[in-house]
PDB file of C-alpha atoms in Angstrom:
ATOM      1  CA  UNK A   1     129.947 305.524 211.053  1.00 38.00           C
ATOM      2  CA  UNK A   2     129.279 302.210 212.010  1.00 38.00           C
ATOM      3  CA  UNK A   3     126.753 301.335 209.143  1.00 39.00           C
ATOM      4  CA  UNK A   4     129.069 302.787 206.548  1.00 38.00           C
ATOM      5  CA  UNK A   5     131.822 300.633 208.137  1.00 35.00           C
ATOM      6  CA  UNK A   6     129.929 297.136 207.370  1.00 38.00           C
ATOM      7  CA  UNK A   7     128.560 298.526 203.792  1.00 35.00           C
ATOM      8  CA  UNK A   8     132.247 299.161 202.867  1.00 36.00           C
ATOM      9  CA  UNK A   9     133.189 295.584 204.651  1.00 38.00           C
ATOM     10  CA  UNK A  10     130.227 293.853 203.232  1.00 39.00           C
ATOM     11  CA  UNK A  11     131.361 294.368 199.869  1.00 39.00           C
ATOM     12  CA  UNK A  12     134.661 292.398 201.173  1.00 39.00           C
ATOM     13  CA  UNK A  13     135.351 288.400 201.670  1.00 38.00           C
ATOM     14  CA  UNK A  14     134.089 286.879 204.387  1.00 39.00           C
ATOM     15  CA  UNK A  15     136.888 285.453 205.679  1.00 38.00           C
ATOM     16  CA  UNK A  16     137.728 289.343 206.066  1.00 35.00           C
ATOM     17  CA  UNK A  17     134.730 290.029 207.919  1.00 33.00           C
ATOM     18  CA  UNK A  18     135.193 287.289 210.741  1.00 32.00           C
ATOM     19  CA  UNK A  19     138.611 288.470 211.551  1.00 31.00           C
ATOM     20  CA  UNK A  20     137.108 292.059 211.841  1.00 33.00           C
ATOM     21  CA  UNK A  21     134.185 290.788 213.774  1.00 32.00           C
ATOM     22  CA  UNK A  22     136.020 288.521 216.273  1.00 30.00           C
ATOM     23  CA  UNK A  23     138.654 291.531 216.383  1.00 32.00           C
ATOM     24  CA  UNK A  24     135.875 293.971 217.855  1.00 31.00           C
ATOM     25  CA  UNK A  25     134.504 291.284 219.943  1.00 34.00           C
ATOM     26  CA  UNK A  26     137.193 291.129 222.001  1.00 34.00           C
ATOM     27  CA  UNK A  27     138.235 294.818 222.066  1.00 32.00           C
ATOM     28  CA  UNK A  28     138.582 296.380 225.495  1.00 39.00           C
ATOM     29  CA  UNK A  29     135.734 295.979 227.484  1.00 44.00           C
ATOM     30  CA  UNK A  30     133.834 299.149 228.772  1.00 56.00           C
ATOM     31  CA  UNK A  31     135.195 300.407 232.166  1.00 60.00           C
ATOM     32  CA  UNK A  32     132.784 301.175 235.745  1.00 84.00           C
ATOM     33  CA  UNK A  33     132.201 301.663 238.511  1.00 94.00           C
ATOM     34  CA  UNK A  34     130.290 298.783 240.981  1.00 95.00           C
ATOM     35  CA  UNK A  35     129.332 300.016 244.801  1.00 96.00           C
ATOM     36  CA  UNK A  36     127.048 298.448 247.371  1.00 96.00           C
ATOM     37  CA  UNK A  37     124.762 298.807 248.476  1.00 96.00           C
ATOM     38  CA  UNK A  38     123.209 300.650 245.495  1.00 93.00           C
ATOM     39  CA  UNK A  39     120.928 302.175 247.806  1.00 95.00           C
ATOM     40  CA  UNK A  40     121.023 303.589 250.889  1.00 96.00           C
ATOM     41  CA  UNK A  41     118.170 304.335 253.756  1.00 96.00           C
ATOM     42  CA  UNK A  42     118.567 307.025 256.867  1.00 97.00           C
ATOM     43  CA  UNK A  43     116.673 307.861 259.517  1.00 96.00           C
ATOM     44  CA  UNK A  44     115.546 311.801 259.020  1.00 93.00           C
ATOM     45  CA  UNK A  45     117.427 311.896 262.680  1.00 95.00           C
ATOM     46  CA  UNK A  46     121.340 310.668 261.421  1.00 95.00           C
ATOM     47  CA  UNK A  47     123.403 308.161 260.972  1.00 97.00           C
ATOM     48  CA  UNK A  48     126.047 306.003 258.920  1.00 97.00           C
ATOM     49  CA  UNK A  49     126.586 304.005 256.077  1.00 97.00           C
ATOM     50  CA  UNK A  50     130.107 302.654 255.283  1.00 97.00           C
ATOM     51  CA  UNK A  51     129.580 301.262 250.954  1.00 97.00           C
ATOM     52  CA  UNK A  52     132.072 299.104 249.131  1.00 98.00           C
ATOM     53  CA  UNK A  53     133.153 300.576 245.612  1.00 97.00           C
ATOM     54  CA  UNK A  54     134.755 298.067 243.750  1.00 97.00           C
ATOM     55  CA  UNK A  55     136.984 298.923 240.452  1.00 97.00           C
ATOM     56  CA  UNK A  56     136.137 295.504 238.460  1.00 96.00           C
ATOM     57  CA  UNK A  57     138.733 297.098 235.214  1.00 94.00           C
ATOM     58  CA  UNK A  58     142.178 296.701 234.462  1.00 94.00           C
ATOM     59  CA  UNK A  59     142.668 299.804 234.723  1.00 95.00           C
ATOM     60  CA  UNK A  60     143.251 302.879 237.898  1.00 96.00           C
ATOM     61  CA  UNK A  61     141.023 304.997 238.794  1.00 97.00           C
ATOM     62  CA  UNK A  62     140.237 308.495 240.327  1.00 97.00           C
ATOM     63  CA  UNK A  63     136.862 309.091 241.726  1.00 97.00           C
ATOM     64  CA  UNK A  64     135.106 311.981 242.880  1.00 98.00           C
ATOM     65  CA  UNK A  65     131.891 312.097 245.377  1.00 98.00           C
ATOM     66  CA  UNK A  66     129.175 314.603 245.013  1.00 97.00           C
ATOM     67  CA  UNK A  67     126.068 314.806 246.939  1.00 97.00           C
ATOM     68  CA  UNK A  68     122.789 316.609 246.039  1.00 97.00           C
ATOM     69  CA  UNK A  69     122.220 317.846 249.731  1.00 96.00           C
ATOM     70  CA  UNK A  70     125.693 319.085 251.335  1.00 95.00           C
ATOM     71  CA  UNK A  71     123.749 320.048 254.236  1.00 95.00           C
ATOM     72  CA  UNK A  72     122.291 316.733 255.651  1.00 96.00           C
ATOM     73  CA  UNK A  73     125.061 315.006 253.646  1.00 97.00           C
ATOM     74  CA  UNK A  74     129.021 313.751 254.465  1.00 97.00           C
ATOM     75  CA  UNK A  75     131.256 311.895 252.385  1.00 98.00           C
ATOM     76  CA  UNK A  76     134.307 309.939 252.889  1.00 98.00           C
ATOM     77  CA  UNK A  77     136.602 310.295 250.006  1.00 98.00           C
ATOM     78  CA  UNK A  78     135.928 313.086 248.025  1.00 98.00           C
ATOM     79  CA  UNK A  79     138.384 312.811 245.934  1.00 98.00           C
ATOM     80  CA  UNK A  80     140.670 309.067 246.128  1.00 98.00           C
ATOM     81  CA  UNK A  81     142.173 306.349 243.432  1.00 98.00           C
ATOM     82  CA  UNK A  82     140.968 303.077 243.416  1.00 97.00           C
ATOM     83  CA  UNK A  83     143.652 300.417 241.816  1.00 97.00           C
ATOM     84  CA  UNK A  84     142.711 297.740 239.180  1.00 96.00           C
ATOM     85  CA  UNK A  85     140.497 294.969 240.548  1.00 96.00           C
ATOM     86  CA  UNK A  86     140.516 296.926 243.725  1.00 97.00           C
ATOM     87  CA  UNK A  87     138.079 298.307 246.656  1.00 98.00           C
ATOM     88  CA  UNK A  88     137.453 301.306 248.487  1.00 98.00           C
ATOM     89  CA  UNK A  89     135.338 302.166 251.808  1.00 98.00           C
ATOM     90  CA  UNK A  90     132.436 305.338 250.992  1.00 98.00           C
ATOM     91  CA  UNK A  91     131.460 306.253 254.398  1.00 98.00           C
ATOM     92  CA  UNK A  92     127.714 309.041 253.929  1.00 98.00           C
ATOM     93  CA  UNK A  93     126.904 310.184 257.038  1.00 98.00           C
ATOM     94  CA  UNK A  94     123.243 311.587 256.970  1.00 97.00           C
ATOM     95  CA  UNK A  95     123.020 314.625 259.485  1.00 97.00           C
ATOM     96  CA  UNK A  96     119.522 315.081 261.553  1.00 96.00           C
ATOM     97  CA  UNK A  97     117.758 317.342 258.932  1.00 94.00           C
ATOM     98  CA  UNK A  98     114.506 316.721 257.495  1.00 94.00           C
ATOM     99  CA  UNK A  99     113.405 313.566 255.475  1.00 94.00           C
ATOM    100  CA  UNK A 100     114.201 313.889 251.700  1.00 92.00           C
ATOM    101  CA  UNK A 101     114.967 311.648 249.047  1.00 95.00           C
ATOM    102  CA  UNK A 102     118.580 313.382 247.618  1.00 97.00           C
ATOM    103  CA  UNK A 103     121.374 311.345 245.781  1.00 97.00           C
ATOM    104  CA  UNK A 104     125.180 310.660 245.810  1.00 97.00           C
ATOM    105  CA  UNK A 105     126.640 311.232 242.159  1.00 97.00           C
ATOM    106  CA  UNK A 106     130.505 309.070 242.558  1.00 97.00           C
ATOM    107  CA  UNK A 107     132.274 310.531 239.090  1.00 97.00           C
ATOM    108  CA  UNK A 108     135.036 308.107 237.398  1.00 96.00           C
ATOM    109  CA  UNK A 109     138.111 308.254 235.664  1.00 96.00           C
ATOM    110  CA  UNK A 110     141.125 306.347 234.077  1.00 95.00           C
ATOM    111  CA  UNK A 111     144.063 307.578 235.121  1.00 96.00           C
ATOM    112  CA  UNK A 112     147.799 306.338 234.505  1.00 96.00           C
ATOM    113  CA  UNK A 113     150.132 304.817 237.703  1.00 95.00           C
ATOM    114  CA  UNK A 114     152.041 307.961 238.033  1.00 96.00           C
ATOM    115  CA  UNK A 115     149.153 310.656 238.052  1.00 96.00           C
ATOM    116  CA  UNK A 116     149.527 311.715 242.111  1.00 97.00           C
ATOM    117  CA  UNK A 117     146.106 314.314 242.495  1.00 97.00           C
ATOM    118  CA  UNK A 118     143.094 312.386 241.739  1.00 97.00           C
ATOM    119  CA  UNK A 119     141.636 315.888 241.325  1.00 97.00           C
ATOM    120  CA  UNK A 120     143.041 316.873 238.332  1.00 95.00           C
ATOM    121  CA  UNK A 121     141.421 314.382 235.595  1.00 95.00           C
ATOM    122  CA  UNK A 122     138.285 316.235 236.676  1.00 96.00           C
ATOM    123  CA  UNK A 123     139.962 319.853 236.761  1.00 94.00           C
ATOM    124  CA  UNK A 124     140.949 318.698 233.080  1.00 94.00           C
ATOM    125  CA  UNK A 125     136.932 317.595 232.479  1.00 94.00           C
ATOM    126  CA  UNK A 126     138.376 314.287 231.521  1.00 92.00           C
ATOM    127  CA  UNK A 127     135.777 312.191 233.890  1.00 92.00           C
ATOM    128  CA  UNK A 128     134.230 308.780 231.977  1.00 93.00           C
ATOM    129  CA  UNK A 129     131.674 307.810 233.789  1.00 94.00           C
ATOM    130  CA  UNK A 130     129.352 307.787 237.063  1.00 95.00           C
ATOM    131  CA  UNK A 131     127.299 306.268 239.153  1.00 95.00           C
ATOM    132  CA  UNK A 132     124.529 307.514 240.901  1.00 96.00           C
ATOM    133  CA  UNK A 133     123.116 306.352 244.451  1.00 96.00           C
ATOM    134  CA  UNK A 134     119.917 307.436 245.263  1.00 97.00           C
ATOM    135  CA  UNK A 135     119.599 308.502 249.158  1.00 97.00           C
ATOM    136  CA  UNK A 136     116.951 308.721 251.289  1.00 96.00           C
ATOM    137  CA  UNK A 137     115.764 309.666 254.861  1.00 95.00           C
ATOM    138  CA  UNK A 138     112.881 308.584 256.899  1.00 92.00           C
TER     139      UNK A 138
END
């Protein structure tokens, strides 16, 4: 599709092409979710780490947190909101268990300010992105 649009625009005058390029350059940036630290290591006997989730976008985000090993890991929150340019803690608790590499997946979706149920966008299949955090137990 982009190639077809470019070919069509190549027949137009150069000022229009420059204007089109400058408009597309300033289009809405891709949203993201940053998590620090981006990897976590635990003793096999267990422990707790609190990470920081940061929403650098101009939009409010709903989040859903999943683990690959629900027997050894607990997370708080499982669902929640992060306001525009806001931060929220992510508590990860490892229970005693055999050493193993696992992961946490934090899914996110843009939501309006009026949204009160953080589960709703995920029930509606509105996920827009995810961040994967490797977990290591030694």
